[in-house]
XYZ file of C-alpha atoms in Angstrom:
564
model
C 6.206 -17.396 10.192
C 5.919 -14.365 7.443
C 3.225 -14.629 4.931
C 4.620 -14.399 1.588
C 2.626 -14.240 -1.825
C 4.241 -13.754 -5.005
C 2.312 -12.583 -8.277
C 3.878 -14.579 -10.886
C 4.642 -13.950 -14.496
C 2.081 -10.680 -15.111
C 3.126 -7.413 -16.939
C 4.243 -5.305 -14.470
C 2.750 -1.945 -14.854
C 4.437 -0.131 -11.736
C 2.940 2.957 -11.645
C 5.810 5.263 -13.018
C 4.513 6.029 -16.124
C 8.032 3.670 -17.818
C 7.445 0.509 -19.932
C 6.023 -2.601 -18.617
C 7.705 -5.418 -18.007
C 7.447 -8.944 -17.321
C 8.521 -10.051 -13.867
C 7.247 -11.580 -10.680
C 6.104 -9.275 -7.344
C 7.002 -10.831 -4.104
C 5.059 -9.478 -0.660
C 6.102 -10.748 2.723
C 3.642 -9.479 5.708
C 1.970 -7.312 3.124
C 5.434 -5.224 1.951
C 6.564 -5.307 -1.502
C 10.171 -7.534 -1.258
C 11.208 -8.333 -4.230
C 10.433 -7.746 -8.585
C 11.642 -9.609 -10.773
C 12.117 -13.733 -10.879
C 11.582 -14.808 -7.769
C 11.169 -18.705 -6.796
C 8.172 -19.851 -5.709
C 8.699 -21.986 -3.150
C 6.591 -22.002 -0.199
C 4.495 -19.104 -1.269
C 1.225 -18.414 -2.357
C 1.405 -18.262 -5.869
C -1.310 -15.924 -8.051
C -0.855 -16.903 -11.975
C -0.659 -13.495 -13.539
C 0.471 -14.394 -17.031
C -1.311 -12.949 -19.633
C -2.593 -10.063 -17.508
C -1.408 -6.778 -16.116
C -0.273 -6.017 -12.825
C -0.520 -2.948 -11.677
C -0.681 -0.898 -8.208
C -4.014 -0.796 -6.304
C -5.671 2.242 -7.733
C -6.272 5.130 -5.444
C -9.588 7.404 -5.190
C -8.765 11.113 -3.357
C -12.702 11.817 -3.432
C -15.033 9.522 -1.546
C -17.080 9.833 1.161
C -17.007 6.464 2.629
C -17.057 7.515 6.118
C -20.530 5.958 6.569
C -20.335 2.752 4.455
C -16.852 1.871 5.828
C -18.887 0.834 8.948
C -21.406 -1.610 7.340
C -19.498 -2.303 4.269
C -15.731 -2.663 4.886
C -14.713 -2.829 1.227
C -15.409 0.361 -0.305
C -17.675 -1.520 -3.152
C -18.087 -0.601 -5.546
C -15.017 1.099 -5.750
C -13.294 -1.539 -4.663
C -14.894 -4.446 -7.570
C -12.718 -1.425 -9.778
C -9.281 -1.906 -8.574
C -9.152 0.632 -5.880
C -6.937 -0.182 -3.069
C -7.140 3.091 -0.770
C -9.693 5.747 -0.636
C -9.994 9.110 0.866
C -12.949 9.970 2.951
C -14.519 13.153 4.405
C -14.772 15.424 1.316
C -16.184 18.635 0.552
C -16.182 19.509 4.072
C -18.505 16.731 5.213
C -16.822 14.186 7.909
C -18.166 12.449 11.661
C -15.100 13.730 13.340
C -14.457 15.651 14.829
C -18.209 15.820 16.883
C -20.117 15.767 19.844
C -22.339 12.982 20.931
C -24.832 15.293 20.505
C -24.422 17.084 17.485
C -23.657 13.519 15.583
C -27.564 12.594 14.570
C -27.302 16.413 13.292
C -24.205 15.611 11.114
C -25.540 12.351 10.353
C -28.680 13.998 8.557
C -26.450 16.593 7.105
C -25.076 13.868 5.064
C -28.071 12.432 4.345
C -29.222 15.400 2.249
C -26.321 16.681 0.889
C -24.586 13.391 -0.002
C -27.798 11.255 -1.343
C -27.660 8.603 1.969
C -30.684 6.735 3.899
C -30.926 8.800 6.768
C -32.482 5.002 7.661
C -29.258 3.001 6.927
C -27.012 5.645 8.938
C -28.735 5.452 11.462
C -28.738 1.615 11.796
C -25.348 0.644 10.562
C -22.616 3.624 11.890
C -21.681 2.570 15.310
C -19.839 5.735 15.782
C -21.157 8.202 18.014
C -19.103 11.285 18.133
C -15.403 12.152 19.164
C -12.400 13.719 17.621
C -10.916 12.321 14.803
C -8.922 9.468 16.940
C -11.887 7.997 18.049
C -12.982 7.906 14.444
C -10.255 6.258 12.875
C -9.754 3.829 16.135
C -13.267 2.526 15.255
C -12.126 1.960 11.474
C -9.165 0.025 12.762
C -8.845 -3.634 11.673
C -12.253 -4.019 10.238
C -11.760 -2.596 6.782
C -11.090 -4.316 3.334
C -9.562 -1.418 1.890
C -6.780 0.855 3.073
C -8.491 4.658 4.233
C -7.316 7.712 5.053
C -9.383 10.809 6.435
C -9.846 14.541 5.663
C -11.006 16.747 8.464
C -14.615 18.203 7.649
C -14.553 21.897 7.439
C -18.752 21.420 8.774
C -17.697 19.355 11.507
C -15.342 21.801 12.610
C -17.722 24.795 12.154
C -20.471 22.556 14.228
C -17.841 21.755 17.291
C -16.994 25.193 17.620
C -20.407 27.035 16.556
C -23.387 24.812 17.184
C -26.403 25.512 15.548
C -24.840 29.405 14.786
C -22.423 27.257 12.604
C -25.030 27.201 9.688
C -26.301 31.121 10.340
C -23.177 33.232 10.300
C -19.161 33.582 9.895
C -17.410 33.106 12.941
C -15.766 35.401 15.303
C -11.574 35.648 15.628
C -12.084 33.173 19.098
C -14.156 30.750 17.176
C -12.014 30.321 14.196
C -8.920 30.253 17.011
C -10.792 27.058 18.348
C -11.489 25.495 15.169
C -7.720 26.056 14.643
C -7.243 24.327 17.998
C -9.672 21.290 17.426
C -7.892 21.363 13.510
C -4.582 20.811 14.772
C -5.207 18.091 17.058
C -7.521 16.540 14.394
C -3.820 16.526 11.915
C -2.111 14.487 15.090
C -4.260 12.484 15.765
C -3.886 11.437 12.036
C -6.335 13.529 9.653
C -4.578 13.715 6.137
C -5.775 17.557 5.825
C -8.785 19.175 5.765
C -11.937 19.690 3.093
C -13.993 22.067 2.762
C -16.689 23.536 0.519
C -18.407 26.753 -0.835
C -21.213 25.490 -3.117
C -24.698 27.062 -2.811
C -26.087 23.804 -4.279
C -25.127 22.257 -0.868
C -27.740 22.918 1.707
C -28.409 21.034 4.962
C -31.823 19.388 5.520
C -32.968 21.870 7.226
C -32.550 24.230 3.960
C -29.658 26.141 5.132
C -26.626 26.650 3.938
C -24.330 24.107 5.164
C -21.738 25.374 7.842
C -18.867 25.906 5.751
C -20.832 27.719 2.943
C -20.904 30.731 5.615
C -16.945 30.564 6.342
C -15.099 33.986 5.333
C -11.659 33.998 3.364
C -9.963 34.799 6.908
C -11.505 31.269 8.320
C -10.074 29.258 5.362
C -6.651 31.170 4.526
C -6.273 30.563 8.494
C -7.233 26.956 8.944
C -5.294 26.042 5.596
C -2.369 27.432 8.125
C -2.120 25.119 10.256
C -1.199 22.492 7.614
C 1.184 24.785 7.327
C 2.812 23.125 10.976
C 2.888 19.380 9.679
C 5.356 18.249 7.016
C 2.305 16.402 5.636
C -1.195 16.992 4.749
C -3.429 18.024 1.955
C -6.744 19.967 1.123
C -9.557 19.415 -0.788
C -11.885 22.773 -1.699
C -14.737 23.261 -3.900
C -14.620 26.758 -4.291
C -17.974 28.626 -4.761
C -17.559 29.666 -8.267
C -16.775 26.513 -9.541
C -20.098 25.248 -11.481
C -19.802 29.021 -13.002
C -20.170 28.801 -16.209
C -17.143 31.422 -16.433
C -14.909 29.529 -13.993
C -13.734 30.851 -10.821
C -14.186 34.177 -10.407
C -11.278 36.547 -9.058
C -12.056 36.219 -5.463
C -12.232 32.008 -5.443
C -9.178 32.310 -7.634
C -7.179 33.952 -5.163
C -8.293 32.306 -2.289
C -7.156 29.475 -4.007
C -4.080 30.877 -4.519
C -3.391 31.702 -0.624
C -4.722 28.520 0.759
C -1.936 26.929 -0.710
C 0.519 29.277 0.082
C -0.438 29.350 3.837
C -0.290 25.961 4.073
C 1.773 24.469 1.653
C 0.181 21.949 0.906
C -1.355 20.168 -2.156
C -4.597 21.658 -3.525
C -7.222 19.332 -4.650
C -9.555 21.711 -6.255
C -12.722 20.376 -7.640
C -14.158 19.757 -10.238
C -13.338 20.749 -14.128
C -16.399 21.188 -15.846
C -17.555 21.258 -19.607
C -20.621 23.648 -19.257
C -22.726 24.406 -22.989
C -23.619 27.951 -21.801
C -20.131 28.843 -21.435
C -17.654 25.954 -23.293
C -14.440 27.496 -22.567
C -15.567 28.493 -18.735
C -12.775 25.474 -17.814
C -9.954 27.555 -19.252
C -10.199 29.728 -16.177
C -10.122 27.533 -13.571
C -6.838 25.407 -15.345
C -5.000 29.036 -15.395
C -5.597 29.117 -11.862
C -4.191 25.808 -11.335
C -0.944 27.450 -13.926
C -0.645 30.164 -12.042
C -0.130 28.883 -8.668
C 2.485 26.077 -10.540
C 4.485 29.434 -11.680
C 4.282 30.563 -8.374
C 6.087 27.171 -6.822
C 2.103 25.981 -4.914
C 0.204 23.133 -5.709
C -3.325 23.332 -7.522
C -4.576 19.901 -8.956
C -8.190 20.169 -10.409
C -9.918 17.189 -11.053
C -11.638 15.973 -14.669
C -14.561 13.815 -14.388
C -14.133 10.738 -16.930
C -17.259 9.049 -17.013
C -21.047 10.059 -17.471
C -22.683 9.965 -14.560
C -26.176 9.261 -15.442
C -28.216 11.202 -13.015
C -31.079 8.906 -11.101
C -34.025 10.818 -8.570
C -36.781 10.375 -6.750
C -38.155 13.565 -5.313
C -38.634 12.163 -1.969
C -34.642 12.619 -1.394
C -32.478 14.495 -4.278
C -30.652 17.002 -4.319
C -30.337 18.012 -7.501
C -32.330 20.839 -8.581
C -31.096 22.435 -5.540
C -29.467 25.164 -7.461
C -33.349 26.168 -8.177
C -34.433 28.524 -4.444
C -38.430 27.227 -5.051
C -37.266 23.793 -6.143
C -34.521 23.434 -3.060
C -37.545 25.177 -0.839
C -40.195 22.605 -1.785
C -37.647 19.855 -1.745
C -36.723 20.318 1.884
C -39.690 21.408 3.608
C -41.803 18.625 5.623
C -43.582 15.797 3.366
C -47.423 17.038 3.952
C -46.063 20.301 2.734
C -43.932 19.137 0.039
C -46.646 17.312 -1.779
C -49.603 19.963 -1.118
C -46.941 22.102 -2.707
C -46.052 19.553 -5.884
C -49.419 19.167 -6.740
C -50.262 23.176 -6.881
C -50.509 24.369 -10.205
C -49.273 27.694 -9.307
C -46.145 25.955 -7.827
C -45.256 23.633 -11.047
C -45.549 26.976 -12.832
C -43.003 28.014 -10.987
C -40.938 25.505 -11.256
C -40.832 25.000 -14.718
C -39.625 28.972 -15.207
C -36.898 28.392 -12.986
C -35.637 25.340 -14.809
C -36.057 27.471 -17.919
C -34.075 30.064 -16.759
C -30.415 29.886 -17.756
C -29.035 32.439 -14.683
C -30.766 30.112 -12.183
C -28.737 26.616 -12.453
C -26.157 24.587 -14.624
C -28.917 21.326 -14.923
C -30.559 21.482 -18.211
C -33.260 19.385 -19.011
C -35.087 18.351 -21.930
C -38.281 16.112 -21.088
C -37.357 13.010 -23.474
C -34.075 12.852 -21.278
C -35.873 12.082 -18.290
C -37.483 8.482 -18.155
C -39.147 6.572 -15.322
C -36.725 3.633 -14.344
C -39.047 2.667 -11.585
C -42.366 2.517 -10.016
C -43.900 1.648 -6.888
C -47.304 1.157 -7.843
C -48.137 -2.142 -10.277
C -50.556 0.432 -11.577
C -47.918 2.626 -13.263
C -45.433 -0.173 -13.866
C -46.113 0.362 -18.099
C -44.605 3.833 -17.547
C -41.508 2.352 -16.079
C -38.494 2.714 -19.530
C -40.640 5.551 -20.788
C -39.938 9.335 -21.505
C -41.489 12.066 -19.606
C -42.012 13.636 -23.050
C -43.797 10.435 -24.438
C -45.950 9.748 -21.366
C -47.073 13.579 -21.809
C -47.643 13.319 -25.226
C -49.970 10.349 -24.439
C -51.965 11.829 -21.401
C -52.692 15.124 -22.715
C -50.898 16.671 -20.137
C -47.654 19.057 -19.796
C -44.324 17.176 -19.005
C -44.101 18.741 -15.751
C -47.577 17.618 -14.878
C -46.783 14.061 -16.122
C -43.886 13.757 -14.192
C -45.407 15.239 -10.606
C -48.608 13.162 -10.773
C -46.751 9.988 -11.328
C -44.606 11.004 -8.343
C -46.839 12.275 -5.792
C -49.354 9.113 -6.373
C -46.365 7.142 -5.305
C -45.698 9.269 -2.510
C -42.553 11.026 -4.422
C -40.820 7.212 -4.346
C -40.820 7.178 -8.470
C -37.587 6.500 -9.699
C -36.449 8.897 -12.658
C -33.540 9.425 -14.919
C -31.574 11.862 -16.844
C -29.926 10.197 -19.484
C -27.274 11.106 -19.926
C -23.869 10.580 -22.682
C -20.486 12.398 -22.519
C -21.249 15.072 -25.405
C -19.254 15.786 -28.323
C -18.003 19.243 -27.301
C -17.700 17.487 -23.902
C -15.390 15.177 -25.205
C -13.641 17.040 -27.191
C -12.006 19.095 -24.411
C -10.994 15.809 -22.242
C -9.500 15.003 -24.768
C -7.477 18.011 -24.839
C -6.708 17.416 -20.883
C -6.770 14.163 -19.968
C -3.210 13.919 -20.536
C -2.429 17.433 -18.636
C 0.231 16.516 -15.586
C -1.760 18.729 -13.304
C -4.999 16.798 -13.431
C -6.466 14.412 -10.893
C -8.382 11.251 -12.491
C -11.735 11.566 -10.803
C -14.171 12.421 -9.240
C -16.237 9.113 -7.931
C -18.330 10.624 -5.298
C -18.314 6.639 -3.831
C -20.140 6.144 -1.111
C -22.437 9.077 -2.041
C -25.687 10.084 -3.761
C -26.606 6.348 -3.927
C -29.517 6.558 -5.777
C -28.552 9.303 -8.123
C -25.762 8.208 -9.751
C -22.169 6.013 -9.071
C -19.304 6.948 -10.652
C -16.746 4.246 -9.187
C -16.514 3.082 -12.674
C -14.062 5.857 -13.523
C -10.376 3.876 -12.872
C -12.160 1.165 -15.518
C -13.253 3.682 -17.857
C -9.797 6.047 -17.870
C -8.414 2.964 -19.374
C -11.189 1.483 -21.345
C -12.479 4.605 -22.760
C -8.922 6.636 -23.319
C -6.036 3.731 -23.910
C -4.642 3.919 -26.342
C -6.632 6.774 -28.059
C -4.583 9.018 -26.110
C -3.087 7.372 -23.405
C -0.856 4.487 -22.808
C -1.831 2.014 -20.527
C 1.457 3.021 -18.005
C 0.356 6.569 -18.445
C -3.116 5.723 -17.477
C -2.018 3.212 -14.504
C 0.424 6.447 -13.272
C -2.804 8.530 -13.378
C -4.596 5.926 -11.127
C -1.833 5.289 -8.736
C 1.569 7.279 -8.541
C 0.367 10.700 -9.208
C -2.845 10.273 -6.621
C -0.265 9.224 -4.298
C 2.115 11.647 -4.776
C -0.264 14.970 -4.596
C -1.981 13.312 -1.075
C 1.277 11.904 0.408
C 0.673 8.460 0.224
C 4.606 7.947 0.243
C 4.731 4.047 0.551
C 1.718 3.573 -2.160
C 1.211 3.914 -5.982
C 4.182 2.289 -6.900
C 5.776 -1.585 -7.289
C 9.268 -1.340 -5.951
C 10.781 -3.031 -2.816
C 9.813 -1.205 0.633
C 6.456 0.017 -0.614
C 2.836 -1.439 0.342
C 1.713 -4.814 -0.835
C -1.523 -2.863 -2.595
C -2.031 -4.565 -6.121
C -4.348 -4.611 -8.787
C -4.094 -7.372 -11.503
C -6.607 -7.476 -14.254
C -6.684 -8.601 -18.430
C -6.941 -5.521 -20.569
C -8.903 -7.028 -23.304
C -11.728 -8.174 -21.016
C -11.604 -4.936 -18.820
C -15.325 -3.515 -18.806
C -18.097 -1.914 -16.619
C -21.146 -3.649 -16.202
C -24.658 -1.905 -16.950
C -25.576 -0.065 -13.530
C -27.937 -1.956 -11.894
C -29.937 -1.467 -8.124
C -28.768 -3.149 -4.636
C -30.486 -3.067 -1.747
C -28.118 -4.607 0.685
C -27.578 -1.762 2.585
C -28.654 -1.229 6.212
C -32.702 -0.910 7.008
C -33.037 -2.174 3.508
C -31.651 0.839 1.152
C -31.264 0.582 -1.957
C -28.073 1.961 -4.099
C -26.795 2.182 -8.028
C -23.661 0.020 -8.449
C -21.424 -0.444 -11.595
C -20.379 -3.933 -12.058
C -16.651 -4.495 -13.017
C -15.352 -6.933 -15.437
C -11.442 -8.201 -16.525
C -10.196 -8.182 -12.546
C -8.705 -11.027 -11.665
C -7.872 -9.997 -8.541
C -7.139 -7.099 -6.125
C -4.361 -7.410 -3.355
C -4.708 -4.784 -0.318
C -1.327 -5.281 1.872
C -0.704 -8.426 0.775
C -3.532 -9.924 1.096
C -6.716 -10.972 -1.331
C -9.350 -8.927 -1.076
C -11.670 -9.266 -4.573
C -10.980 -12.354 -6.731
C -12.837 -12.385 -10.129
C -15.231 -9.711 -8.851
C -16.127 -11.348 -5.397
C -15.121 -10.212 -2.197
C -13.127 -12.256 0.245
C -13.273 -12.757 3.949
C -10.028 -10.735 4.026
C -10.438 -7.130 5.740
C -6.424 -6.531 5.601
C -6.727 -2.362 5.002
C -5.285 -0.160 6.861
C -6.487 3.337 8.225
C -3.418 5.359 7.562
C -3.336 8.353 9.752
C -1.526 10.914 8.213
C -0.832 9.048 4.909
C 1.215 6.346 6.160
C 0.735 2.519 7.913
């Protein structure tokens, strides 16, 4: 007998961008059957009035490859309305790899994307194996539909081995990773990531493996997309936290990856930087351009301020800084000889000063300590780096590396940080732009230094109706993240699509203050956003958060290729 639920009586918000409506949603065996009044009868019945319902929202940059396997719903991503979510970004996936070179991979993310090397370890069951094997293990034990990029590293490490992260490869090598590419898109990859950033070095200090790949690597993998009616990419290109935007090389690279394969182009991210406030323009001409010229750019614009959270023991982020990235990943014993040398923290201070260095700027009464191991320095814990200076005689960079290194570099810190008034001055110019992705969470990633799931809540909360309309803002979230990564039976409510829902009351709609789990694997720890005004989200028919609380259900899907 078919399972049929029908979401009664809600304003239907159907992802097109056109007028709600009031009307009922019918699913039978998790397909969309029917809008409008349908009778009850026999069904289960989900009392929407007075709320909205909308399609399950969809997030194009996660890297839940890891967490999938421990924690099947995506949270917190999930507590905001999102139904699927895209995994293996910025070049970084398990698959395809060899048994061997998975612990390798595995550590790789652990640096670059801020995981417990710890929880990894204990809680991802998968050992290696092309991109099948992968998504086989996924199957039937997730609460949220997924779909998978291809991992420019892992290619690089298949092919390469450790010569992956020393050099470009020859014409046979990037022939193989061709090869292994093309059977990764079969066996249902939904197009392949990559990255250029110098900030993102492996934890052995190098650059990671696709950092070293030439134009002729990319322009040719980005071919064989070319082959499959479907597919996507995802790049950051390595000018893109220049403070000028992409420079002419990254900009036409751009311009023929997606011409060799094309494909979509989801090209990360668009920045507000104070050195250079109008450095975005370049990078949205790019995206222009290639729209003139018939291909598909879509950069993304980050919605919400992610306030930045470290320990030193683990972050990346002053790894735009060579002595602070050089300290940072060198052994413990040496790291902390090294942190408490005074001819070191002199050092490091002059690189933070130095504008040509790095993008982070930091002032010392924006960094406070939010935690502390030691009972002993528990008074310190809400206070500035500038004010605990001023009180111990001591420079801030002294207060804040003594606190740390007693605590054996565990000391939690914070940048605190607020969306800016220039900042927000030019979203609003583009959050409305047709070209730009919603974006960028990062969930799944850097769990201690920030989470930035919050943004589906906050595109609504923070920008309807200053500049939005809520159906504008629900097309952002659903339709037009569907359309640019081929999602063709998501991100709308009409008969014949997926059952993926998101029903929630407007006026109650909210994000929590970010608060500390540990409930990960081996006892990590991770930031989470709290969501408020969801009443409940429906993946494939089926309830998987009600009022904020998972369910038993795990009813996603792991669409290779897109598609169920």
């Amino acid at each position: 007998m078919s399972q049929r639920v029908v979401v009664r009586g809600g304003r239907v918000v159907d992802g097109s961008g056109l007028p709600g409506f009031t009307a009922d949603v019918e699913m039978r065996d998790g397909i969309i059957t029917a809008v409008g009044r349908v009778p009850t009868a026999g069904a289960q019945v989900i009392d929407a009035d007075g709320l909205v319902v909308a399609p399950g929202f969809i997030d194009v940059h996660t890297h839940y490859d890891a967490q999938l396997h421990f924690e099947p719903t995506a949270s917190p991503s999930s507590w905001h309305g999102v139904t699927t979510v895209i995994v293996g970004n910025c070049g970084f996936s398990l698959a395809p790899s060899k048994p061997a070179d998975l612990p390798w991979l595995l550590r790789m993310l652990s640096r670059v994307e801020g995981m417990s090397e710890d929880a990894l370890a204990a809680g991802v069951p998968f050992t290696g194996g092309s991109m099948g094997d992968f998504l086989d293990g996924l199957e039937g034990r997730v609460g949220v539909n997924v779909a998978a990029y291809t991992g420019h590293a892992a290619l690089r490490r298949f092919v390469m081995g450790d010569d992956a992260s020393q050099r470009g490869a020859t014409g046979d090598e990037i022939a193989a990773m061709c090869a292994l590419m093309r059977e990764s898109m079969e066996q249902g990859a939904i197009g392949l990531s990559t990255s250029q950033l110098d900030l993102h070095r492996d934890h052995e200090g190098n650059p990671v493996p696709c950092n070293l790949a030439t134009r002729e690597e990319l322009v040719a993998l980005s071919a064989v997309l070319g082959e499959f009616p479907r597919g996507a990419i995802e790049i950051f290109p390595r000018t893109f936290g220049n403070f000028d935007g992409y420079d002419d090389d990254d900009a036409e690279l751009l311009l023929q990856m997606a011409a060799a394969s094309a494909k979509p182009i989801h090209g990360n991210v668009l920045g507000v930087f104070p050195a250079s406030p109008d450095g975005w323009r370049r990078n949205l001409a790019v995206a222009e351009t290639a729209a003139s010229q018939g291909l598909r750019i879509y950069p993304m614009l980050v919605l919400n301020p992610k306030g930045v959270h470290f320990s030193l023991d683990s972050t990346f982020i002053f790894d735009e800084y060579p002595t602070w990235r050089e300290i940072l990943t060198s052994p413990m014993a040496s790291r902390m000889a090294r942190l408490r040398d005074p001819q070191s923290r002199a050092t490091l201070v002059a690189e933070l000063d130095d504008p040509s260095m790095g993008s982070l700027r930091l002032t010392w009464d924006q960094v406070a300590v939010v935690a502390t191991r030691d009972e002993r320095h528990r008074s310190n814990e809400g206070r500035t780096i500038a004010d605990i200076a001023i009180d111990s005689g001591k420079s801030p960079i002294d207060a804040m590396l003594d606190l740390a290194t007693a605590e054996d570099l565990e000391t939690m810190f914070a940048v605190r940080r607020k969306i800016a008034e220039q900042e927000r001055a030019v979203i609003e110019q583009l959050v409305d732009h047709p070209m730009l992705m919603a974006g960028s969470s990062d969930g799944g990633a850097h769990l201690l230094t920030f989470c930035g799931a919050d943004y589906t809540t906050r595109l609504i909360t923070d920008w309807v109706p200053s500049r939005l309309t809520l159906e504008q803002a629900v097309a952002k979230l659903t339709f037009v993240p569907a359309m640019t990564m081929g999602l063709w039976d998501r991100g709308l409510i009409r008969p014949g699509m997926a059952g993926d829902l998101t029903v929630f009351e407007p006026e109650r709609l909210g994000v929590g203050p970010v608060r500390m789990q540990r409930d990960f694997p081996a006892g990590a720890s991770r930031l989470v956003f709290p969501a408020e005004g969801y009443h409940a989200t429906i993946v494939n028919g089926e309830v998987m958060t009600r009022n904020g609380e998972s369910t038993d259900a795990r009813p996603g899907q792991v669409l290779r290729g897109g598609v169920r």
